[in-house]
Coordinates of C-alpha atoms and ligand atoms in Angstrom, one line a residue:
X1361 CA 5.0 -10.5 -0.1
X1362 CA 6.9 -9.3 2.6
X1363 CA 6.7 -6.2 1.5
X1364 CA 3.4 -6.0 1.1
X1365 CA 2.7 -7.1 4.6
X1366 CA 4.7 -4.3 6.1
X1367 CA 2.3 -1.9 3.9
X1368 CA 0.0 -3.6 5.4
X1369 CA 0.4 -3.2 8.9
X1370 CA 1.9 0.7 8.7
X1371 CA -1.4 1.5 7.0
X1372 CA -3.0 -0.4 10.4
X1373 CA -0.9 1.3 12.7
X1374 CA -1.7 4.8 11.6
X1375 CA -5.7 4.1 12.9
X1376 CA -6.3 3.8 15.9
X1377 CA -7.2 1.0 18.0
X1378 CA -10.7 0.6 19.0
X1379 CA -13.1 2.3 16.3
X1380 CA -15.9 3.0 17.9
X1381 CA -17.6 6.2 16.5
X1382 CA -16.6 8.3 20.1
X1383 CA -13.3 6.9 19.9
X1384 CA -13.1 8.4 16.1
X1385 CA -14.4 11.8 17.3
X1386 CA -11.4 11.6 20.1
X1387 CA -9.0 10.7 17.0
X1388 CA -10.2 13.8 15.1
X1389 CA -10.2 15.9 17.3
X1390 CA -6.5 15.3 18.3
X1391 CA -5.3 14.9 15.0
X1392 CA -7.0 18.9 14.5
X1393 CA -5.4 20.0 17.7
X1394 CA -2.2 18.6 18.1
X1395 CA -1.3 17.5 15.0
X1396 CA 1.8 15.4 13.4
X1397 CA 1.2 12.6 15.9
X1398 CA 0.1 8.5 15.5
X1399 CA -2.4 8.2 17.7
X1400 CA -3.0 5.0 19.2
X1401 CA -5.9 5.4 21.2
X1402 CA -7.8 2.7 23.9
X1403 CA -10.3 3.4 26.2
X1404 CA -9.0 3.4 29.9
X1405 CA -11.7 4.7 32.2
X1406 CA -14.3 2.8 34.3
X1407 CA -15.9 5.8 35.8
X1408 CA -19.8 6.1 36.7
X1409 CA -20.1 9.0 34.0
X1410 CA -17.8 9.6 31.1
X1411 CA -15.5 7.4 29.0
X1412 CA -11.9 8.3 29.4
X1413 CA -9.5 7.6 26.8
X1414 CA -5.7 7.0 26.9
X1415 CA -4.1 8.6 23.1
X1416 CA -0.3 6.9 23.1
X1417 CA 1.8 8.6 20.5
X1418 CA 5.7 7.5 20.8
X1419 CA 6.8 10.8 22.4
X1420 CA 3.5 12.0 23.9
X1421 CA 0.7 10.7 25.6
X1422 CA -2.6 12.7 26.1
X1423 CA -5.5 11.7 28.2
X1424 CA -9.3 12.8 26.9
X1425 CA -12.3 12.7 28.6
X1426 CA -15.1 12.4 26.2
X1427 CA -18.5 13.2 27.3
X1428 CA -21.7 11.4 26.0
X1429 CA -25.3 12.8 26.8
X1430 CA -25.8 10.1 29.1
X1431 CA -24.2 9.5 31.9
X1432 CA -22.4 5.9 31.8
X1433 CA -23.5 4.5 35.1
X1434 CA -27.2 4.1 33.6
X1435 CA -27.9 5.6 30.4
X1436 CA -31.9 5.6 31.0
X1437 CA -31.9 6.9 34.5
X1438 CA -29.3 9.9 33.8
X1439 CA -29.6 11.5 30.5
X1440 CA -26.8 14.3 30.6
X1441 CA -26.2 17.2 28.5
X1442 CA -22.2 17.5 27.2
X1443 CA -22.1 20.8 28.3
X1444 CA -21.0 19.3 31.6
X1445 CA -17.5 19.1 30.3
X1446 CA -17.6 23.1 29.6
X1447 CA -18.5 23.3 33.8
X1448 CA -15.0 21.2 34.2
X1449 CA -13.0 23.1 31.7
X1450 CA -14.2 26.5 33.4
X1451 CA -13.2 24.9 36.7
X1452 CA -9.9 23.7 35.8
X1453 CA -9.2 26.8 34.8
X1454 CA -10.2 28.3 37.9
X1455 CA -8.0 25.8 39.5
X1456 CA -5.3 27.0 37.6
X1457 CA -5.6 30.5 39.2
X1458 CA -5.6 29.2 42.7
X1459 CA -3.5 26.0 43.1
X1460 CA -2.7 25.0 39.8
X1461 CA 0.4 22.5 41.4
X1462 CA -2.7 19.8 42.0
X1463 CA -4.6 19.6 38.6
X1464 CA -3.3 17.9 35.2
X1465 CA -2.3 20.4 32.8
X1466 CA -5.5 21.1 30.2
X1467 CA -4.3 20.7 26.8
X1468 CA -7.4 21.7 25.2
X1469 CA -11.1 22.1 25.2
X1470 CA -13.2 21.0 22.1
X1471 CA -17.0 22.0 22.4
X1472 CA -18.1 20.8 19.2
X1473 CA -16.6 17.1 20.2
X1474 CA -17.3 17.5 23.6
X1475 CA -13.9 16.0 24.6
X1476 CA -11.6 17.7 27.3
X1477 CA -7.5 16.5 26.9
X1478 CA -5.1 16.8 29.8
X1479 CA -1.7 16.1 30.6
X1480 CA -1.4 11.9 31.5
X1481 CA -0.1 11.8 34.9
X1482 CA 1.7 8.5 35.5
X1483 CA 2.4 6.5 37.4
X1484 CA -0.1 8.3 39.2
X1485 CA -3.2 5.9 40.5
X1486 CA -6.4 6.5 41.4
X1487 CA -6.5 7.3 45.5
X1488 CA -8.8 4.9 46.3
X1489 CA -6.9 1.8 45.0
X1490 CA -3.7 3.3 46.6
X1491 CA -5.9 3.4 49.9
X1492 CA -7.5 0.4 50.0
X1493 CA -4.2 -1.5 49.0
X1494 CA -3.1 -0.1 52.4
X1495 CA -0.3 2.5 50.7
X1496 CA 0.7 5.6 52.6
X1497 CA 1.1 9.1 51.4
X1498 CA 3.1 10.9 53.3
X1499 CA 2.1 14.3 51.8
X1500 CA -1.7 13.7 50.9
X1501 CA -3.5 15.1 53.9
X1502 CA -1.1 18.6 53.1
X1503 CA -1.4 18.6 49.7
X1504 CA -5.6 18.2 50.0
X1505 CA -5.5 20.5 53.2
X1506 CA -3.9 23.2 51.0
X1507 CA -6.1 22.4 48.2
X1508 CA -9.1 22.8 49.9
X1509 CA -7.9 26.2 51.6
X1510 CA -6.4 27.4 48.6
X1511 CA -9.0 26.7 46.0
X1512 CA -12.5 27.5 48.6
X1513 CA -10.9 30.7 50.3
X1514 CA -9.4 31.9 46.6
X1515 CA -12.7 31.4 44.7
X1516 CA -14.9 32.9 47.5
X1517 CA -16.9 35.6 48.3
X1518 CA -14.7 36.5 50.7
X1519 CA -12.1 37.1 48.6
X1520 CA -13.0 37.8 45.1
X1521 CA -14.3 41.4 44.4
X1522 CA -18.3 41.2 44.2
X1523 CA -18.4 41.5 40.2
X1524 CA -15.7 38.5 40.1
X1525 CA -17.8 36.3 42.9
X1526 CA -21.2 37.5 40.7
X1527 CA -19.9 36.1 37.5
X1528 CA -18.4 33.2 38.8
X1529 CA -21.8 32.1 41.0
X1530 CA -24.1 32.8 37.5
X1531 CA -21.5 31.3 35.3
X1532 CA -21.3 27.7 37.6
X1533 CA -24.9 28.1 38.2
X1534 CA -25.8 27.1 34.9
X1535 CA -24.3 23.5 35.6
X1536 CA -28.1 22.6 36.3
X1537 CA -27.8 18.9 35.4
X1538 CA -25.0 18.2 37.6
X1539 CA -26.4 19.9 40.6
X1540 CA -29.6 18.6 40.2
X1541 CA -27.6 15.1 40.3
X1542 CA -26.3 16.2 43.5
X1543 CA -29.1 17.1 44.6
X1544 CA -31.0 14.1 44.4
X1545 CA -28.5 11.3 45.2
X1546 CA -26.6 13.5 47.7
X1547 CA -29.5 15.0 49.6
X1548 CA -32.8 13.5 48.7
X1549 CA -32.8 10.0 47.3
X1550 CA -31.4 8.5 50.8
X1551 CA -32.9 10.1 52.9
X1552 CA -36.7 10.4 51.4
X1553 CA -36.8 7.5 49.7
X1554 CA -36.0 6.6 46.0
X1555 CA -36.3 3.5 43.7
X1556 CA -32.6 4.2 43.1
X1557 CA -31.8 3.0 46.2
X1558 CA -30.2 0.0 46.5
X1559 CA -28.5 -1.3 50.2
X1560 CA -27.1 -4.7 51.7
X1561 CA -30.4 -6.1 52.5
X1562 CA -32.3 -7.7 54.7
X1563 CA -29.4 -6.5 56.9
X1564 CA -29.5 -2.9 56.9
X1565 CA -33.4 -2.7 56.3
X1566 CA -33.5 -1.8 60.2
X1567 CA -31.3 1.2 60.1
X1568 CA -32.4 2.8 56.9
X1569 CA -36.0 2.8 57.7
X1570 CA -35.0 4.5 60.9
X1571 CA -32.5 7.2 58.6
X1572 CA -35.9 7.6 56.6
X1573 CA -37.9 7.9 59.7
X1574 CA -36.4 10.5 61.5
X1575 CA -37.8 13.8 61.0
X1576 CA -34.2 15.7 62.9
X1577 CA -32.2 13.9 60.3
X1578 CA -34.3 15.0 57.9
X1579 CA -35.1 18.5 58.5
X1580 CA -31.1 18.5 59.0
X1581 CA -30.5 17.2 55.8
X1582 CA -33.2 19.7 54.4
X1583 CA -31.2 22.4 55.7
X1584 CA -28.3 21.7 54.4
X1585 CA -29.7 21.1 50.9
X1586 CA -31.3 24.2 51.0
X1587 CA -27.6 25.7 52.0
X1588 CA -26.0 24.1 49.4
X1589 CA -28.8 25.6 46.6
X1590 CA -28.8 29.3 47.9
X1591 CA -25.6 30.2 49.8
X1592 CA -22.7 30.5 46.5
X1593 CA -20.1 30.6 48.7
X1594 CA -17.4 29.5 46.6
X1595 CA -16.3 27.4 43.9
X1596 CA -16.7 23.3 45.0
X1597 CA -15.3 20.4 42.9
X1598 CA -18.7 18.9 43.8
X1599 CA -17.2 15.2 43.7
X1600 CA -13.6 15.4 45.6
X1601 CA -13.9 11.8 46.7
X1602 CA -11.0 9.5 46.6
X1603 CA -12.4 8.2 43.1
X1604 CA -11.2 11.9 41.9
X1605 CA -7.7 12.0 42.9
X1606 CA -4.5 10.5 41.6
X1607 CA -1.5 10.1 43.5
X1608 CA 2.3 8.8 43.4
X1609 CA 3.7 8.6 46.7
X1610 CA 4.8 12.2 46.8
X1611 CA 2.1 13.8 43.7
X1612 CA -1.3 14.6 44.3
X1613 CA -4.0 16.1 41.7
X1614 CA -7.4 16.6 41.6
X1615 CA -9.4 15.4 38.5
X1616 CA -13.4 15.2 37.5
X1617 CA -14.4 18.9 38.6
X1618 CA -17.6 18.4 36.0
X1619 CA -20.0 19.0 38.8
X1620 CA -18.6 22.2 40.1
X1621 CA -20.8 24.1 41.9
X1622 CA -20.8 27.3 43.2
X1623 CA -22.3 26.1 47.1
X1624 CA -21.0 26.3 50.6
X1625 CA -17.3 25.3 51.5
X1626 CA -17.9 22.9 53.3
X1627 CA -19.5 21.4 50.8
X1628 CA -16.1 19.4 49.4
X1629 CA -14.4 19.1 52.9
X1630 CA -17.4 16.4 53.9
X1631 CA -16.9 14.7 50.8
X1632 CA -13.5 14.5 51.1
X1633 CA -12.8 13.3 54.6
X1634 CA -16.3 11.4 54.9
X1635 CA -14.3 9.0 51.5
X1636 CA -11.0 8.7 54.2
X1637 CA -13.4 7.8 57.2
X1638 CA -15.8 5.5 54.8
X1639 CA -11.9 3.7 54.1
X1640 CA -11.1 3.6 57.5
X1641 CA -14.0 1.8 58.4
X1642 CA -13.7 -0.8 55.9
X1643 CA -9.4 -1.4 56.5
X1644 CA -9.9 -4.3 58.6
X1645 CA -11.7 -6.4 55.5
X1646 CA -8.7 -5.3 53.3
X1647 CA -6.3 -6.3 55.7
X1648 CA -4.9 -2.4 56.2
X1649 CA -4.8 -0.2 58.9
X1650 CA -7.6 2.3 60.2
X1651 CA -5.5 4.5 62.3
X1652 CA -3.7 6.2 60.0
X1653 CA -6.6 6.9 57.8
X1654 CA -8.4 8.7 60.4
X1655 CA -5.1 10.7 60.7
X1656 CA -5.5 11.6 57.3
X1657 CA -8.8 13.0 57.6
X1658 CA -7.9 14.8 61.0
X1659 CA -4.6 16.0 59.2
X1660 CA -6.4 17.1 56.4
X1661 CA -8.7 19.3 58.2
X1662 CA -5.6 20.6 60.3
X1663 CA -4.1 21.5 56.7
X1664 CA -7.5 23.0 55.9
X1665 CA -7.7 25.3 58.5
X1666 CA -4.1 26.7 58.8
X1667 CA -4.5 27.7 54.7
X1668 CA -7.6 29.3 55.2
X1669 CA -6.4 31.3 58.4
X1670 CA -3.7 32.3 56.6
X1671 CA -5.5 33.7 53.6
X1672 CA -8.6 35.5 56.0
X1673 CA -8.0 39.0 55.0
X1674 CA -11.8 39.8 55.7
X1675 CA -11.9 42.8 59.1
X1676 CA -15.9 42.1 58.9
X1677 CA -16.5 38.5 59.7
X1678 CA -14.5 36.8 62.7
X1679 CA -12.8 33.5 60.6
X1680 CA -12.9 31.9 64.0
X1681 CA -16.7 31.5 63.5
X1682 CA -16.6 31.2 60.0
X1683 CA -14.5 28.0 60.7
X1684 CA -16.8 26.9 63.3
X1685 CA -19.9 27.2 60.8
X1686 CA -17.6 25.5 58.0
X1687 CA -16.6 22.5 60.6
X1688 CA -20.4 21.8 61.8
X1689 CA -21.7 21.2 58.4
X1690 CA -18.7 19.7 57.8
X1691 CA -19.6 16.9 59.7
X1692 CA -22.9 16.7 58.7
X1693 CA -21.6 16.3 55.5
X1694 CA -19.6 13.6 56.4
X1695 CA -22.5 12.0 57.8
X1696 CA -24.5 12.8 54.8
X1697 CA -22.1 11.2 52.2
X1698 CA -21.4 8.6 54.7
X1699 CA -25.2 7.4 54.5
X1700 CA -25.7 8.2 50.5
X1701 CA -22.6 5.5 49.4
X1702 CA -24.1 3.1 51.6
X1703 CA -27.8 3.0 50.8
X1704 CA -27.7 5.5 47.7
X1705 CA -27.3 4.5 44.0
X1706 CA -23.8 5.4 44.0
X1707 CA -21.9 3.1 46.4
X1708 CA -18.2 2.7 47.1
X1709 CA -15.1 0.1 46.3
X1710 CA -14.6 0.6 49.9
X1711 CA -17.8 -1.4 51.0
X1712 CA -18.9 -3.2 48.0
X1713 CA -15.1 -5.0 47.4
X1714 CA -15.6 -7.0 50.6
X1715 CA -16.8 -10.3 49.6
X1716 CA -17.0 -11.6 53.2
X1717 CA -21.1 -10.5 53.5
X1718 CA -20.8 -10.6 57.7
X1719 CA -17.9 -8.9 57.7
X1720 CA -19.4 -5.8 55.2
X1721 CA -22.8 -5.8 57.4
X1722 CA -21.1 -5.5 60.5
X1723 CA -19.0 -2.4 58.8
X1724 CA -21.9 -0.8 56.8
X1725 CA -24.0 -1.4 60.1
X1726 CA -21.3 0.8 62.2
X1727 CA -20.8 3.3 59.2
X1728 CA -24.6 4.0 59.2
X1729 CA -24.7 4.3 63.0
X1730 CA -21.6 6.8 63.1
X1731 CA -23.3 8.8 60.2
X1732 CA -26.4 9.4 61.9
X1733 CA -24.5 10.4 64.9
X1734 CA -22.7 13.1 62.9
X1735 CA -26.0 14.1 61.3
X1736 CA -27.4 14.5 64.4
X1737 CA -24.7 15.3 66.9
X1738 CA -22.1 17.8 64.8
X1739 CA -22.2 20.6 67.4
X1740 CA -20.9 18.5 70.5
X1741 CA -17.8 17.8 68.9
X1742 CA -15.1 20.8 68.3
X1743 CA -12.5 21.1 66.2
X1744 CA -9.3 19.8 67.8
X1745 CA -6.7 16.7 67.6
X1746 CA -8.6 14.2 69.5
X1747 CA -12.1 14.9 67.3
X1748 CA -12.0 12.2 64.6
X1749 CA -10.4 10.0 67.2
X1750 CA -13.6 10.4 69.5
X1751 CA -15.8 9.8 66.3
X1752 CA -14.1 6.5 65.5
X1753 CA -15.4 5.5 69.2
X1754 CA -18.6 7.0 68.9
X1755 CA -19.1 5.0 65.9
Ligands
SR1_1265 C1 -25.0 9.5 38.0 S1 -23.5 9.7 38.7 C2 -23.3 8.8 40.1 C3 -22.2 9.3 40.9 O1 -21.0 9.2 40.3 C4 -20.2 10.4 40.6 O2 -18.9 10.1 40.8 C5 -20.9 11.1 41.7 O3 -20.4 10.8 42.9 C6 -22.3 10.7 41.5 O4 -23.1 10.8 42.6
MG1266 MG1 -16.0 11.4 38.6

């Protein structure tokens, strides 16, 4: 009996854990790829798009991202074709030309599953829970600083010979879905109106009817959509928020680069340092301090800058103004990613955790405020130490 029992649960063992049909296409897949494993596999992701799964063999573990044509957030709203996860594959290995120290390792590509496996990174954590529980990293703002330089600046049309930059810019602009996504909840939806649109209401029914009554904001706005559609500058992540980073206290990689873009640099510096700002502004309600987030954006920038002054190897254009142009729509950006995770579809932990409702109005109600400043106002502030310090009073 006992014996039979044992049969029993090896034979159990050997399949993996949850048996959903996507979670047997992950199993097949790995079993073709790397094989002479057990696979245990579970589903570990709670991400707006994809479902991310965690395969646990004793001496390996692999992470997969398996893509659906959906995207997970709202099946009905955003049909998505796989092919997104080809986009993240070709960016990755982009990444891997130009600062491969901050990406997972890719362990392999399978089209016909549409399932991406990459190195697991522990006990790396997702940069947003590490920021909102009030941890430090004492190398994050040089690490993305040098990211940002490294990968923009390396990928770019200042850099790459024209036939290179061509094939790159046609290649990532076939990543239509994605961009179209960015499009709309990035640049349209907030700002023109959309049923998508969801905000802390009555409270901040004021404010956005006066974002989505401004013609400057909007022809601003316009602008810079139009930018990010026609100028290919270089290759963007397209998502670098703090949802798309893990850390340890001295590790930092970025993950998610499905909606790569080829688009203006500046692009994924907003992003980026709008997420920092967006967690300053909410410290207070989780009890952690503000000050040394807006450091991090500052520092970040600072780190930035020095990479991509470092790299400038171009006698034609003057990188002083190109960082001037890159730091303006910078903080429109910021302004612009500000206002879509507060009134969008696609909000933030950074708002939405805090349960005190007074509390969140008062910070959504100054993050709105200091967005539309940005929006509005980018060219009055300059690029030096004191600059996200004067924002956080202006706001
Ligand atoms: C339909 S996807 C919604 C959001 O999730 C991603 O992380 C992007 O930020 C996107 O806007
Ligand atoms: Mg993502």
């Amino acid at each position: 009996m006992l014996e039979i029992c044992a049969l029993f649960c090896s034979f159990f063992a050997l399949i993996p854990f949850d048996l959903t049909t996507e979670c047997q296409q992950v199993h097949t897949a790995l079993e073709e790829k790397i094989p002479g494993y057990v696979w245990n596999i579970r589903e570990i992701g709670d991400g707006n798009i994809n479902y991310i799964y965690l395969a646990d063999a004793k001496e390996k573990k692999v992470l997969l991202k398996k893509a659906l044509d959906y995207a997970r957030i709202n099946p009905e709203k955003f049909p998505l074709p796989i092919e997104r996860l080809f986009f993240e594959y070709k960016a990755y290995t982009l990444y891997q030309g130009s600062c491969p120290e901050r990406i997972p390792e890719i362990y392999f590509y399978d089209q016909g599953h549409g399932i991406l496996a990459m190195q697991y990174l522990a006990p790396h954590v997702i940069l947003r829970k590490g920021l909102l529980a009030g941890v430090k990293y004492p190398d994050l703002a040089e690490h993305l600083g040098t990211f940002l330089g490294k990968s923009l600046y390396l990928t770019s049309c200042y850099h790459l010979s024209e036939t290179e930059w061509c094939a790159n810019a046609d290649l990532f602009s076939k990543n239509v879905a994605m961009r179209n996504i960015i499009e709309s909840l990035n640049f349209t939806d907030p700002f023109f109106g959309s049923t998508l649109n969801w905000w802390t209401s009555p409270e901040l029914d004021a404010q956005v009817l006066e974002i989505q009554n401004d013609p400057k904001v909007q022809a601003i706005v316009q602008a810079l959509k139009d930018k990010f559609l026609t100028f290919p500058e270089a290759l963007c992540h397209g998502d670098l928020h703090t949802g798309s980073i893990l850390t340890t206290e001295n590790d930092t990689r970025v993950i998610d680069t499905e909606f790569a873009y080829y688009a203006p640099i500046s692009f994924d510096i907003g992003m980026l340092l709008a997420n920092f700002i967006t967690a300053a502004l909410a410290a207070k309600a989780h009890g952690i301090e503000s000050n040394w987030l807006f450091c991090l954006a500052e520092d970040t920038w600072n780190s930035f800058e020095k990479t991509f002054r470092g790299l400038w190897k171009n006698p034609q254009l003057s990188v002083d103004d190109k960082l001037q142009e890159i730091w303006s729509d910078t903080l429109r950006l910021i302004g612009i990613e500000i206002i879509r995770r507060t009134i969008g579809v696609a909000h933030n932990a950074d708002f939405e955790s805090i349960a005190d409702r007074n509390l969140k109005v008062s910070i959504e109600q100054r993050a709105l405020s200091l967005a539309r400043k940005l929006i509005l106002e980018a060219e009055k502030l300059v690029p030096n130490a004191k600059a996200f310090e004067i924002l956080l009073k202006a706001g």
